[in-house]
CSV table of C-alpha atoms in Angstrom, one decimal:
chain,number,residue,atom,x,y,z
A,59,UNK,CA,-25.8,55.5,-12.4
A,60,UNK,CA,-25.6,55.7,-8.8
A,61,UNK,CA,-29.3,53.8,-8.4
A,62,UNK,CA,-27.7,51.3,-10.9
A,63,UNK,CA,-24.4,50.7,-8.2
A,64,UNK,CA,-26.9,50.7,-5.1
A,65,UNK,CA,-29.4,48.5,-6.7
A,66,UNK,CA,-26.4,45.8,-7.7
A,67,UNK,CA,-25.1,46.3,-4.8
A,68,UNK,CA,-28.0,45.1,-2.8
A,69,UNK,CA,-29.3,42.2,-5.0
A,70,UNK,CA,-25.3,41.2,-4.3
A,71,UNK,CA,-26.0,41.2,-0.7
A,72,UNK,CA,-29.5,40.1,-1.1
A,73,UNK,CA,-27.6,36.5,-2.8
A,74,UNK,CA,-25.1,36.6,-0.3
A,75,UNK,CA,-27.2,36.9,2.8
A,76,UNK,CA,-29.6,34.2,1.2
A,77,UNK,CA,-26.5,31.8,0.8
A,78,UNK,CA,-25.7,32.5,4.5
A,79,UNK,CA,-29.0,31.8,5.3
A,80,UNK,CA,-29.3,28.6,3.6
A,81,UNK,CA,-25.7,27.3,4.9
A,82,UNK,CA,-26.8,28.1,8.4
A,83,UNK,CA,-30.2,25.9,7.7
A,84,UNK,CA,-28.3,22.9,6.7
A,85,UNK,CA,-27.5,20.6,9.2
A,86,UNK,CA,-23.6,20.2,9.7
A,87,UNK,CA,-21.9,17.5,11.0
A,88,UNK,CA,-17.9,16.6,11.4
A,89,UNK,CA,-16.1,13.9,10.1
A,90,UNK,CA,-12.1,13.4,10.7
A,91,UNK,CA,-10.4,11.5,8.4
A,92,UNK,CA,-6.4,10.4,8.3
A,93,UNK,CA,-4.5,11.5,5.6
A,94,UNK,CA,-2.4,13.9,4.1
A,95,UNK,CA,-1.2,15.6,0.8
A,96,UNK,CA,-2.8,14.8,-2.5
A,97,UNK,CA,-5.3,12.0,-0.9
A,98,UNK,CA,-6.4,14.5,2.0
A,99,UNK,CA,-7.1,17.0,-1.3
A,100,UNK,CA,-9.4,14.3,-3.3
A,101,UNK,CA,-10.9,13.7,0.6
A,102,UNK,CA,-12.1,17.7,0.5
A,103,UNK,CA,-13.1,17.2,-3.0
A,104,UNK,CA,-15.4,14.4,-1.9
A,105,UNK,CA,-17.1,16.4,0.9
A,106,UNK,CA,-17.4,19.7,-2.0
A,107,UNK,CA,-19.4,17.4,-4.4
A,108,UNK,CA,-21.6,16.4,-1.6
A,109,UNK,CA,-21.7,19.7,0.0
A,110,UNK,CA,-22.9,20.8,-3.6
A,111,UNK,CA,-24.8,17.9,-4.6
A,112,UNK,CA,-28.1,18.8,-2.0
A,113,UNK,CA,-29.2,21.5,0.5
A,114,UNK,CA,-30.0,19.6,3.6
A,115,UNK,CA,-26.5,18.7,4.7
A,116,UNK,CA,-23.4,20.3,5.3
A,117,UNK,CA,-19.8,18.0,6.0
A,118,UNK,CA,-16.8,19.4,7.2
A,119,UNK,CA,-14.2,17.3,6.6
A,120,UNK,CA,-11.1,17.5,8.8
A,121,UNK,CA,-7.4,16.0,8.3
A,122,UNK,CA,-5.9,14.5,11.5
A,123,UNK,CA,-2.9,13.7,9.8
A,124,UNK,CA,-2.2,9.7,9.5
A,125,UNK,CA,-4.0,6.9,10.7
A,126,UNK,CA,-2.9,6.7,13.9
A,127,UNK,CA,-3.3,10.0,15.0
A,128,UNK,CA,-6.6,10.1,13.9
A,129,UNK,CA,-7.7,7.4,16.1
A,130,UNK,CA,-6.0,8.9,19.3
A,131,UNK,CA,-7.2,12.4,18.6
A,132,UNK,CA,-11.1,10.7,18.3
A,133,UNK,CA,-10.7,8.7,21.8
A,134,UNK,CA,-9.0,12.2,23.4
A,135,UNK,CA,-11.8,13.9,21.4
A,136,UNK,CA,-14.4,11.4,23.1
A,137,UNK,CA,-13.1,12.0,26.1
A,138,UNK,CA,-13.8,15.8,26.7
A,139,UNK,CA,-17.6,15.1,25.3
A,140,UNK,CA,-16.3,16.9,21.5
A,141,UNK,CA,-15.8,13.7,19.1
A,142,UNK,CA,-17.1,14.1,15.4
A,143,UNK,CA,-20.1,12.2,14.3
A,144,UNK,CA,-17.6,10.2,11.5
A,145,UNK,CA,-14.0,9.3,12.2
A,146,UNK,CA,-11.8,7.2,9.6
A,147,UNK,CA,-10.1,4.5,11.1
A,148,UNK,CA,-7.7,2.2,9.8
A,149,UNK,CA,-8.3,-1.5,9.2
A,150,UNK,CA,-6.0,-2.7,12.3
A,151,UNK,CA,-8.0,-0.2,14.7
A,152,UNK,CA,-11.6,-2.3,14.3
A,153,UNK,CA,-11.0,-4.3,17.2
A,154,UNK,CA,-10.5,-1.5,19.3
A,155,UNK,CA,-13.4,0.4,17.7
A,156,UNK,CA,-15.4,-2.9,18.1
A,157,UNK,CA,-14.4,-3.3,22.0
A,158,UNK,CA,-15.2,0.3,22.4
A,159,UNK,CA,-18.9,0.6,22.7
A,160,UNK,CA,-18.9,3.8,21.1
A,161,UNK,CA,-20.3,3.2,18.1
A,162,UNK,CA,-23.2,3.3,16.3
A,163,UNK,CA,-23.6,0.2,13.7
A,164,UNK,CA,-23.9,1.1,10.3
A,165,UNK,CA,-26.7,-1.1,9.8
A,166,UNK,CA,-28.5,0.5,13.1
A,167,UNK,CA,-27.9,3.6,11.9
A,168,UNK,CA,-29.2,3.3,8.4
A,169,UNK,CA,-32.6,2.0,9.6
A,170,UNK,CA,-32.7,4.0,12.3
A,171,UNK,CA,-32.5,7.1,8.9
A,172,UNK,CA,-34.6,4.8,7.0
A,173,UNK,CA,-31.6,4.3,4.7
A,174,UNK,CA,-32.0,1.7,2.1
A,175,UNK,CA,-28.4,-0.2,1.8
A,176,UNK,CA,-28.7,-3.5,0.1
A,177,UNK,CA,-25.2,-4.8,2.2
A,178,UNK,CA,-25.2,-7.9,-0.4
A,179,UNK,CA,-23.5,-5.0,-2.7
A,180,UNK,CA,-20.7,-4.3,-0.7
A,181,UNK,CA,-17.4,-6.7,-2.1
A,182,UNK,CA,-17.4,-9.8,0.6
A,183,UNK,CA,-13.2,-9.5,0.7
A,184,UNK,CA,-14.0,-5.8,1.9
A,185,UNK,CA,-17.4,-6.2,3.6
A,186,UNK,CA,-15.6,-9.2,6.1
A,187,UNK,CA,-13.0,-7.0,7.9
A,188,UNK,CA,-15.5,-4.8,9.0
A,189,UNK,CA,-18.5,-7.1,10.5
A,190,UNK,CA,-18.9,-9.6,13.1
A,191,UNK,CA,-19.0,-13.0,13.1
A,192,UNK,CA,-22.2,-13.3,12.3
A,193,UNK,CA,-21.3,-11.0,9.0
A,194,UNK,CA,-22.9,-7.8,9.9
A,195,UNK,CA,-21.0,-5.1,8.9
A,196,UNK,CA,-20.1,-1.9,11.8
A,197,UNK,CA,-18.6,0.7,9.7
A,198,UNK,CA,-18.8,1.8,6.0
A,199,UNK,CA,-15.4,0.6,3.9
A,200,UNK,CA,-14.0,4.1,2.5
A,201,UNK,CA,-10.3,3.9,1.5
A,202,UNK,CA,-9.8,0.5,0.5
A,203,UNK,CA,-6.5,-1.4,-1.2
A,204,UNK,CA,-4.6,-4.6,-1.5
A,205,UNK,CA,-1.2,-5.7,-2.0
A,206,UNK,CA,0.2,-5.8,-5.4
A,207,UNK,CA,4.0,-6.6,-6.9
A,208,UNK,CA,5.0,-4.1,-9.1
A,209,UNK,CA,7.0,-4.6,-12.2
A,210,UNK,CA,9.4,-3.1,-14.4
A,211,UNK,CA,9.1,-4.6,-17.4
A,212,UNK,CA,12.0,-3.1,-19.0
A,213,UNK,CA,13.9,-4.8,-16.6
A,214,UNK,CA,12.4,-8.1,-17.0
A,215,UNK,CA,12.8,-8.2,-20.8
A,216,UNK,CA,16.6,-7.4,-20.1
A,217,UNK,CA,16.7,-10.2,-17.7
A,218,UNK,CA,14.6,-12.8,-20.2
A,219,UNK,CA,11.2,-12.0,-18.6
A,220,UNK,CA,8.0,-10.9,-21.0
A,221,UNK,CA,5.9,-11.7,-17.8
A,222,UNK,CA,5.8,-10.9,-14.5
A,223,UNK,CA,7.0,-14.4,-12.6
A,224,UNK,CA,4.0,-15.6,-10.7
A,225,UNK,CA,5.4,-17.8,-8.3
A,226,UNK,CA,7.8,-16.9,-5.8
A,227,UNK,CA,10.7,-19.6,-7.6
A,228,UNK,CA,10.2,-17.9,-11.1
A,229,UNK,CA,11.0,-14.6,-9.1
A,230,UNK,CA,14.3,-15.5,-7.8
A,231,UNK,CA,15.6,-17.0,-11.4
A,232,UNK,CA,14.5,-13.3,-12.9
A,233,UNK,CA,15.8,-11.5,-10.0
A,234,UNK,CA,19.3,-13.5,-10.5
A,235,UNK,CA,19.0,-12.5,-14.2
A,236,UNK,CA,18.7,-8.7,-12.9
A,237,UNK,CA,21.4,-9.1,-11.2
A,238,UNK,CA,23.2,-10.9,-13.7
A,239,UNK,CA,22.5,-8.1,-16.1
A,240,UNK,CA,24.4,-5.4,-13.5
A,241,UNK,CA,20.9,-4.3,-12.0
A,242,UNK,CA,22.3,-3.4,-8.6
A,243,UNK,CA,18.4,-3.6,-7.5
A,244,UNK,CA,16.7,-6.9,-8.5
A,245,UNK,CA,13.9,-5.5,-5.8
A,246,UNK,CA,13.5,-3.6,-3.2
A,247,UNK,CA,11.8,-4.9,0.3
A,248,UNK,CA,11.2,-2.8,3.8
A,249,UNK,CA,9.6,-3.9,6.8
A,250,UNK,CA,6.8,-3.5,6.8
A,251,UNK,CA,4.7,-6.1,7.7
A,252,UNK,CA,1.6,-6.0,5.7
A,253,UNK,CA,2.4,-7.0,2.5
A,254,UNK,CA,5.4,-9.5,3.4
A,255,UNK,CA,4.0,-11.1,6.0
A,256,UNK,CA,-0.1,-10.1,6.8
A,257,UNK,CA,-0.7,-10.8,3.0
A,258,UNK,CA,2.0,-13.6,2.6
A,259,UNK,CA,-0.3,-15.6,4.5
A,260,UNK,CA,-4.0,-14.5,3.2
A,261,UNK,CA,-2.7,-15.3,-0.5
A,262,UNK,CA,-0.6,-18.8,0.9
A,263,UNK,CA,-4.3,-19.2,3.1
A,264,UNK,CA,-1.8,-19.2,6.1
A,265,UNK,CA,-2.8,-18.3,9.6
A,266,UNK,CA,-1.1,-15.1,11.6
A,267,UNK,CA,-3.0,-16.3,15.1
A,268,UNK,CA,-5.4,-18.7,16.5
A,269,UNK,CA,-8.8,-18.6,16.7
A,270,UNK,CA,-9.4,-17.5,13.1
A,271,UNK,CA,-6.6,-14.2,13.1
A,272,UNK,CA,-8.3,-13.3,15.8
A,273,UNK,CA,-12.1,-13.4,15.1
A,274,UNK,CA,-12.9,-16.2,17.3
A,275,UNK,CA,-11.9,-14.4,20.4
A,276,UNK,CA,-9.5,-12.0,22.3
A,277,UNK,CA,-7.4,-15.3,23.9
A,278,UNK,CA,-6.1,-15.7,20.3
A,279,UNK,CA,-2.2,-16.2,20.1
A,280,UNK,CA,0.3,-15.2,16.9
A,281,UNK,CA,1.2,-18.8,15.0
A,282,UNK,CA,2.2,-17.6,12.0
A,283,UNK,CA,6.1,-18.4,13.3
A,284,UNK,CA,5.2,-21.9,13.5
A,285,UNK,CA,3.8,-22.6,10.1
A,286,UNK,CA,6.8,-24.2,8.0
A,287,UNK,CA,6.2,-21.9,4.8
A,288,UNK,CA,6.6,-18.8,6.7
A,289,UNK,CA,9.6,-20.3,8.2
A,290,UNK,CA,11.1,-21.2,4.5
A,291,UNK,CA,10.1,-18.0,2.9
A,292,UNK,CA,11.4,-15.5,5.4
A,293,UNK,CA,15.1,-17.2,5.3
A,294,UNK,CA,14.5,-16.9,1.4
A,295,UNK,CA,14.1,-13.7,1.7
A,296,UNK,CA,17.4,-13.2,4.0
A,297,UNK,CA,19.2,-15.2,1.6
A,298,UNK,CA,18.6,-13.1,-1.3
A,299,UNK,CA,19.0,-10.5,0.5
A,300,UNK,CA,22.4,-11.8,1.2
A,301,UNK,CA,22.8,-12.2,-2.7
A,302,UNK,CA,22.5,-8.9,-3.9
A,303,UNK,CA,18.8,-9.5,-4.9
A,304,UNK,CA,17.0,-7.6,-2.4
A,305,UNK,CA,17.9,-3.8,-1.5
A,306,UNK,CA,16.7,-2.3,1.6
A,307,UNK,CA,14.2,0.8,1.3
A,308,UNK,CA,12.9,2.3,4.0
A,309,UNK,CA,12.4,6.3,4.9
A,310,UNK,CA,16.2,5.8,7.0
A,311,UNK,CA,17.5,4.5,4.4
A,312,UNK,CA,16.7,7.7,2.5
A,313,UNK,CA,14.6,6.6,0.2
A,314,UNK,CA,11.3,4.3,0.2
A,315,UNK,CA,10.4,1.6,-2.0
A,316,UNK,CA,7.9,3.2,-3.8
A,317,UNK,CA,9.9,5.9,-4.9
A,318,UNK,CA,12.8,3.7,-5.6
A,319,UNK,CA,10.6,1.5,-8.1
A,320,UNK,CA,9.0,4.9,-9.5
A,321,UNK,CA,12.5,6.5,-10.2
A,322,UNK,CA,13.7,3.1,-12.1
A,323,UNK,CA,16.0,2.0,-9.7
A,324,UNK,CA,14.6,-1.6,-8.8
A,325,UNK,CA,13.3,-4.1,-10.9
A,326,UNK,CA,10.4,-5.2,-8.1
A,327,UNK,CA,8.5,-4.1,-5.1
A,328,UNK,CA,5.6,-5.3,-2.8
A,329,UNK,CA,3.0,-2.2,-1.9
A,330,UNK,CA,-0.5,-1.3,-1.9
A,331,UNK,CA,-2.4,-1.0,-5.0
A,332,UNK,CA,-3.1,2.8,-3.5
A,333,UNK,CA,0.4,3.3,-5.0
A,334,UNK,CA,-0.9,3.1,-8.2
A,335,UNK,CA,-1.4,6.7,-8.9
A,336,UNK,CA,1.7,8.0,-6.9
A,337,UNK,CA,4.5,6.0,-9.5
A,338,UNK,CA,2.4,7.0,-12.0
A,339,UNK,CA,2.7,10.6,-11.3
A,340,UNK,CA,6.5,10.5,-10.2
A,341,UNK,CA,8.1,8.2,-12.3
A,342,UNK,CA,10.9,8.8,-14.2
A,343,UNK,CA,9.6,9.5,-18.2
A,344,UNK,CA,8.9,6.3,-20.3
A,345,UNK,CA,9.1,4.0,-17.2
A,346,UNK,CA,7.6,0.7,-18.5
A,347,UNK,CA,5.8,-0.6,-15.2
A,348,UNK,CA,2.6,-2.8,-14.1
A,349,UNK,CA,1.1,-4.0,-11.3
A,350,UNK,CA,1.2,-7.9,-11.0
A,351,UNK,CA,-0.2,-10.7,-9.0
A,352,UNK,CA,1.4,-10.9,-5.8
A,353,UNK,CA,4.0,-14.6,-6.2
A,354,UNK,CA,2.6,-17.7,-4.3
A,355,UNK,CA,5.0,-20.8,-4.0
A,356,UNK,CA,4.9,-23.5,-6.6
A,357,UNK,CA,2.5,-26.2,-6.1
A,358,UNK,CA,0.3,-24.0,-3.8
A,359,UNK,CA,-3.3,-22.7,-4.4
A,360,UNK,CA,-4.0,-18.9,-4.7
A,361,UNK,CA,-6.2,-17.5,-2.1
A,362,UNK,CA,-7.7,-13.8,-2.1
A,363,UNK,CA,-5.6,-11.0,-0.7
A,364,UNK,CA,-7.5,-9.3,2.0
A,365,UNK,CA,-8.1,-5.5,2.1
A,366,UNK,CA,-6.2,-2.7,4.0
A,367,UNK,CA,-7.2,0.8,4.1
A,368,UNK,CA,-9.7,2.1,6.4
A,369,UNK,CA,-13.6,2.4,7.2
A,370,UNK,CA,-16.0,5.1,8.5
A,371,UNK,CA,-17.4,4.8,11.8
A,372,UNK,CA,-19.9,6.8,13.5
A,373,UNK,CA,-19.5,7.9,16.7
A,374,UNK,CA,-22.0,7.9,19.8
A,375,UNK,CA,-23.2,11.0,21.8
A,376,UNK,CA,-23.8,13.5,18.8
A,377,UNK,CA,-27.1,15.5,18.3
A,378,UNK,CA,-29.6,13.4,16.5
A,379,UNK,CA,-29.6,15.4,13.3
A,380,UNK,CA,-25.9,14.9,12.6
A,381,UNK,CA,-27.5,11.3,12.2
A,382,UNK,CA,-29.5,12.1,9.7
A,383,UNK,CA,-27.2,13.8,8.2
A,384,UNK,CA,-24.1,11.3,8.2
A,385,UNK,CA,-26.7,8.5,7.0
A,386,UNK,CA,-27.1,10.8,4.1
A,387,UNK,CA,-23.6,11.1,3.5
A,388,UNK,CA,-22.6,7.4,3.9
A,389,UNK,CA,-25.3,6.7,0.8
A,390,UNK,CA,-23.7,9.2,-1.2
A,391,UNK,CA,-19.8,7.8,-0.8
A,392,UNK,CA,-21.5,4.1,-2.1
A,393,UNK,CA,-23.1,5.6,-5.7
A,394,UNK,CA,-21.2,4.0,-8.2
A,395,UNK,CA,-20.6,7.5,-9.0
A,396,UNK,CA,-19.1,8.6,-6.1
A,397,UNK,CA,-16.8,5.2,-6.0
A,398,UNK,CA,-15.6,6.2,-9.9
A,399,UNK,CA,-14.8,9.8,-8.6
A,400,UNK,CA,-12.8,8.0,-5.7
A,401,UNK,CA,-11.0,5.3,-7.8
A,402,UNK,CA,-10.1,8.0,-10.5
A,403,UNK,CA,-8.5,10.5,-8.1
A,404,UNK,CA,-6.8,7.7,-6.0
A,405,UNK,CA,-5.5,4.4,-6.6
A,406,UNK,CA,-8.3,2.7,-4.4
A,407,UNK,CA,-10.0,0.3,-5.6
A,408,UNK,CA,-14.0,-0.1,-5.2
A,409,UNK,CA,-15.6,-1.3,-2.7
A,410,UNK,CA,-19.2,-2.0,-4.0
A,411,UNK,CA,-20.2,-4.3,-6.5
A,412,UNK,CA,-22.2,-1.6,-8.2
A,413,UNK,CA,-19.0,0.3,-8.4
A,414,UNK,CA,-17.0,-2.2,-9.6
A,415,UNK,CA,-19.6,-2.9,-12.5
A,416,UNK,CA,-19.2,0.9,-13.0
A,417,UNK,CA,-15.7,0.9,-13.7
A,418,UNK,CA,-16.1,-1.5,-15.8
A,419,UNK,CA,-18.6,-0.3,-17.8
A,420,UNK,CA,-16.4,3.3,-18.2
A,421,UNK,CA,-13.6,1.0,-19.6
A,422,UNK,CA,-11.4,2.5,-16.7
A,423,UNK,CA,-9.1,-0.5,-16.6
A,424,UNK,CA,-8.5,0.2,-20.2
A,425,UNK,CA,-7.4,3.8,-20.0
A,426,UNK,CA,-3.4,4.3,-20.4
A,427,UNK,CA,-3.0,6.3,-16.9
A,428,UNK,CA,-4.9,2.8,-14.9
A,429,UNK,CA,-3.6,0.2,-17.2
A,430,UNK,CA,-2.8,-2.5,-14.3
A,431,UNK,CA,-4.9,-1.5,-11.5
A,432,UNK,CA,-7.5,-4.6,-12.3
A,433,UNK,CA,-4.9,-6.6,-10.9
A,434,UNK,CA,-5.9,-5.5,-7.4
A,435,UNK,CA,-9.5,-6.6,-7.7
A,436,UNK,CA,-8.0,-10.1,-9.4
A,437,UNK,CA,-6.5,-10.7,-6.3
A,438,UNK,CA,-8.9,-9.4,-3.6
A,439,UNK,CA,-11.9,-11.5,-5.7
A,440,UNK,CA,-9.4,-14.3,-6.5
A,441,UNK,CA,-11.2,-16.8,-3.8
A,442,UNK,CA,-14.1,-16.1,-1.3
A,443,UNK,CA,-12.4,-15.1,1.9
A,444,UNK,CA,-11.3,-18.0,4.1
A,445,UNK,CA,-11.0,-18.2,7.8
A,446,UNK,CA,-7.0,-17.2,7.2
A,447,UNK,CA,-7.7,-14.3,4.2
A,448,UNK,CA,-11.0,-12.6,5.3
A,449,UNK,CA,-8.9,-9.9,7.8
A,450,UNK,CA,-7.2,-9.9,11.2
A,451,UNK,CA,-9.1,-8.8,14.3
A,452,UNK,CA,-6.2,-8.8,17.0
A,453,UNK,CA,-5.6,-6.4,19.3
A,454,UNK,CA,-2.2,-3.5,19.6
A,455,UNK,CA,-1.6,-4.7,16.0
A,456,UNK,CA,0.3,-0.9,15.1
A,457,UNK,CA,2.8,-1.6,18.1
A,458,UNK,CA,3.0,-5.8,16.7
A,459,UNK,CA,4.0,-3.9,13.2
A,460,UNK,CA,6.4,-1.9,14.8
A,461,UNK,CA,8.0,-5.1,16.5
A,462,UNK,CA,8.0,-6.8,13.3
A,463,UNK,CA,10.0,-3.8,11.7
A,464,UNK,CA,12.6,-4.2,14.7
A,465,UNK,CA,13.2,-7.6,14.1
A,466,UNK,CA,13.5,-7.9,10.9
A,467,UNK,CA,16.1,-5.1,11.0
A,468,UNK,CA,18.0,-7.1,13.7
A,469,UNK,CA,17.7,-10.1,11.5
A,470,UNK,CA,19.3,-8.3,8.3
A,471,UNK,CA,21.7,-6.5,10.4
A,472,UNK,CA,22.7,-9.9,11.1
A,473,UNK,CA,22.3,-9.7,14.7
A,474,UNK,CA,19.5,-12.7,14.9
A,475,UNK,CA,18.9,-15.5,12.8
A,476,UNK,CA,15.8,-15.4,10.7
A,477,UNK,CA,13.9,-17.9,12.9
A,478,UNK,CA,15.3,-16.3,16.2
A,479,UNK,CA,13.5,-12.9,14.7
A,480,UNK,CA,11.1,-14.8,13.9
A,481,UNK,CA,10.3,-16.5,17.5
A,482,UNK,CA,10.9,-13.1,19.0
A,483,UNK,CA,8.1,-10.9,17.4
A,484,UNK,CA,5.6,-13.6,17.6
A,485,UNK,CA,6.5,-13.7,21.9
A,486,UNK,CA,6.4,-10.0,21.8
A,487,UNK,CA,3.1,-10.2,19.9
A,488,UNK,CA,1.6,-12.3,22.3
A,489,UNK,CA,2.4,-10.0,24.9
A,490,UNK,CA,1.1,-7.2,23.1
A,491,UNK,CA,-2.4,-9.3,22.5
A,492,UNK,CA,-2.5,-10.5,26.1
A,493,UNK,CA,-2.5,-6.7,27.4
A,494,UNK,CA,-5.2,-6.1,24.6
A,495,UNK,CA,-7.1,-8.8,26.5
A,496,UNK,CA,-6.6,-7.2,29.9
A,497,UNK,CA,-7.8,-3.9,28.9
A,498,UNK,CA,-11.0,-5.2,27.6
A,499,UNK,CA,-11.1,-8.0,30.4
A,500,UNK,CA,-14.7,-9.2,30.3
A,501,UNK,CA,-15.4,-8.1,26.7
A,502,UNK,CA,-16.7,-10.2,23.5
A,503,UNK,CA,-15.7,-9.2,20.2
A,504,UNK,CA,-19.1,-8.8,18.6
């Protein structure tokens, strides 16, 4: 018995110390991503399957919180000579990751692992934030989204609406008829500036600065207050707001406006497609809800939203087997496999064609729990990208957001008139850009 127990025992420790020994053969390498709670537990899911899927590699995948903090903890990280090979960064960070220098480009790197990537595959929307001029994509897409309106049809019916309105005057009649009806929340609106004004303007093919958003240089200046629908639609906006039609949500206000659509309270709201999977988790039983085409004005032509979210980028200075190894981890995230796994556990959307064909295939769109979420790729593939929808490459755009936030709160608080708000983040803006351009003085976007 006791030869039994001793002989267990070590062909126990024999498996163990053969694990160990395997894990410490693998090479490792870091990357840091940015975010939190149920996404940051699908992100460590992600690195498991790969972890589990070969025995060359090893990722360890660390949460730096949000977006922003990931970014500043990279450069500190950079700094004292201990940055991870991959870092997340959000979409209005890749001009400063661009300007940096300290980058390896994905296409560099991939031949450089002998990596086959046929870029074609990669969705041109999604593909055109993160390249150069020239097209050539610098980081991998991960985490991608668009902008959506979502609906409760309920609410709609009551008012006289089967459909969601599509234009931004059909909107106002139904959110007159909420109102109408004693709906004390026709919609709900915050300020934030990517979907009401950074996608306002891809989907109205509007520009936000000069020189193509940005692309065309780092002299560019913000425009966007002088283009006459921007003008009309933002003191539309006021004015319902005015009316009863909008309600503020915003985390001050105590409660945001995706959990005030989720618990039933508002008829409306503008967010991120990546939303999706967050009302559909916390909203209140037998909510009747879709995503819908974000409105365009009447008479106008639909362009393509543009993406948000955030790529990968790898980072210079790391030993050349983390290379190898992060090469080998950027072809595993762009199997269709991997993007159904990350569409399924998220509400992102694709970002490959390949993945999008594999969704299809699956009849994922069709399945109760993502009924709706094709509307995102509808919109993001509604049009090529144009010179106004294919992304924004300006410079201090999180400080520019948080300008836009201020103003628009002065302008409802009715301490500024709409177009004064208006005038005042755009010369704010340009001062924010113009110390962009002195910090990289010299410096070509690529």
């Amino acid at each position: 018995m006791l030869r039994r127990t001793a002989l267990a025992a070590g062909v126990a420790l024999a498996t163990l110390l053969s694990g160990h020994a395997e894990a410490e053969t693998r090479q490792r390498f870091t990357f840091w991503y940015g975010l939190t709670g149920q996404l940051s537990d699908v992100v460590q899911q992600v690195c498991k399957r790969f972890n589990e899927g070969q025995n060359e590699f090893q990722v360890s995948c660390v949460s730096q919180g949000d977006y922003a903090h990931a970014l500043q903890n990279a450069i500190a990280a950079f700094r004292a000579g201990e940055q991870p090979t991959v870092v997340q960064v959000y979409d209005i960070g890749t001009a400063d990751l661009m300007l940096s220098g300290q980058y390896i480009p994905a296409r560099d790197l991939m031949q450089e692992q002998k990596r086959k990537v046929d870029w074609n595959n990669y969705l041109s929307p999604i593909a055109a934030y993160y390249a150069t001029s020239k097209g050539e994509m610098l980081s991998f897409p991960f985490n991608s989204s668009t902008a959506v309106m979502y609906w409760n049809r309920a609410m709609g019916r009551e008012a006289g609406f089967e459909k969601p309105p599509e234009t931004w005057e059909e909107l106002e009649k139904a959110l007159r008829a909420m109102k109408a009806k004693g709906i004390a929340c026709p919609m709900a609106i915050n300020f934030d500036s990517w979907p009401w004004l950074e996608q306002f303007a891809s989907v109205q093919n509007l520009p936000i600065a000069s020189k193509g958003n940005g692309y065309g240089g780092l002299d560019a200046e913000y425009v966007f207050q002088k283009q006459d629908l921007v003008r009309k639609h933002f003191n539309r906006l006021f004015s319902w707001y005015k009316e009863g039609l909008l309600a503020v949500k915003t985390p001050e206000s105590g409660q945001n406006v995706t959990a005030a659509f989720a618990s039933g309270t508002c008829g409306a709201a503008l967010n991120s497609i990546a939303d999706h999977s967050t009302i559909r988790l916390t909203a209140k039983p037998d909510l009747d809800w879709t995503p819908a085409l974000l409105p365009i004005y009447a008479g106008t032509t639909r362009t393509n939203t543009r993406v948000g979210g955030a790529s990968l980028w790898t980072l210079k200075g790391r030993p050349a087997g983390e290379y190898r190894a992060a090469a080998a981890f950027f072809e595993f995230l762009a199997t269709p496999e991997s993007e159904e796994f990350w569409a399924t556990n998220t509400g992102y959307i694709p970002v490959t064609h390949s993945g999008y064909d594999r969704l299809k295939a699956e009849h994922f769109f069709q399945k109760p729990q993502n009924v709706g979420r094709e509307v995102a790729m509808t919109s993001l593939l509604a049009t090529e990208p144009t010179e106004f929808s294919r992304g924004l490459r300006l410079g201090n755009m999180t400080q520019f957001r948080a300008t836009y936030a201020n103003e628009m709160q002065a302008a409802f608080a009715g301490q500024k008139s709409m177009d004064e708000a208006l005038d005042s983040m755009a010369a704010e803006g340009n001062r924010l850009l113009r110390r962009f351009e002195q910090t990289y003085r010299g410096k070509q976007l690529p």
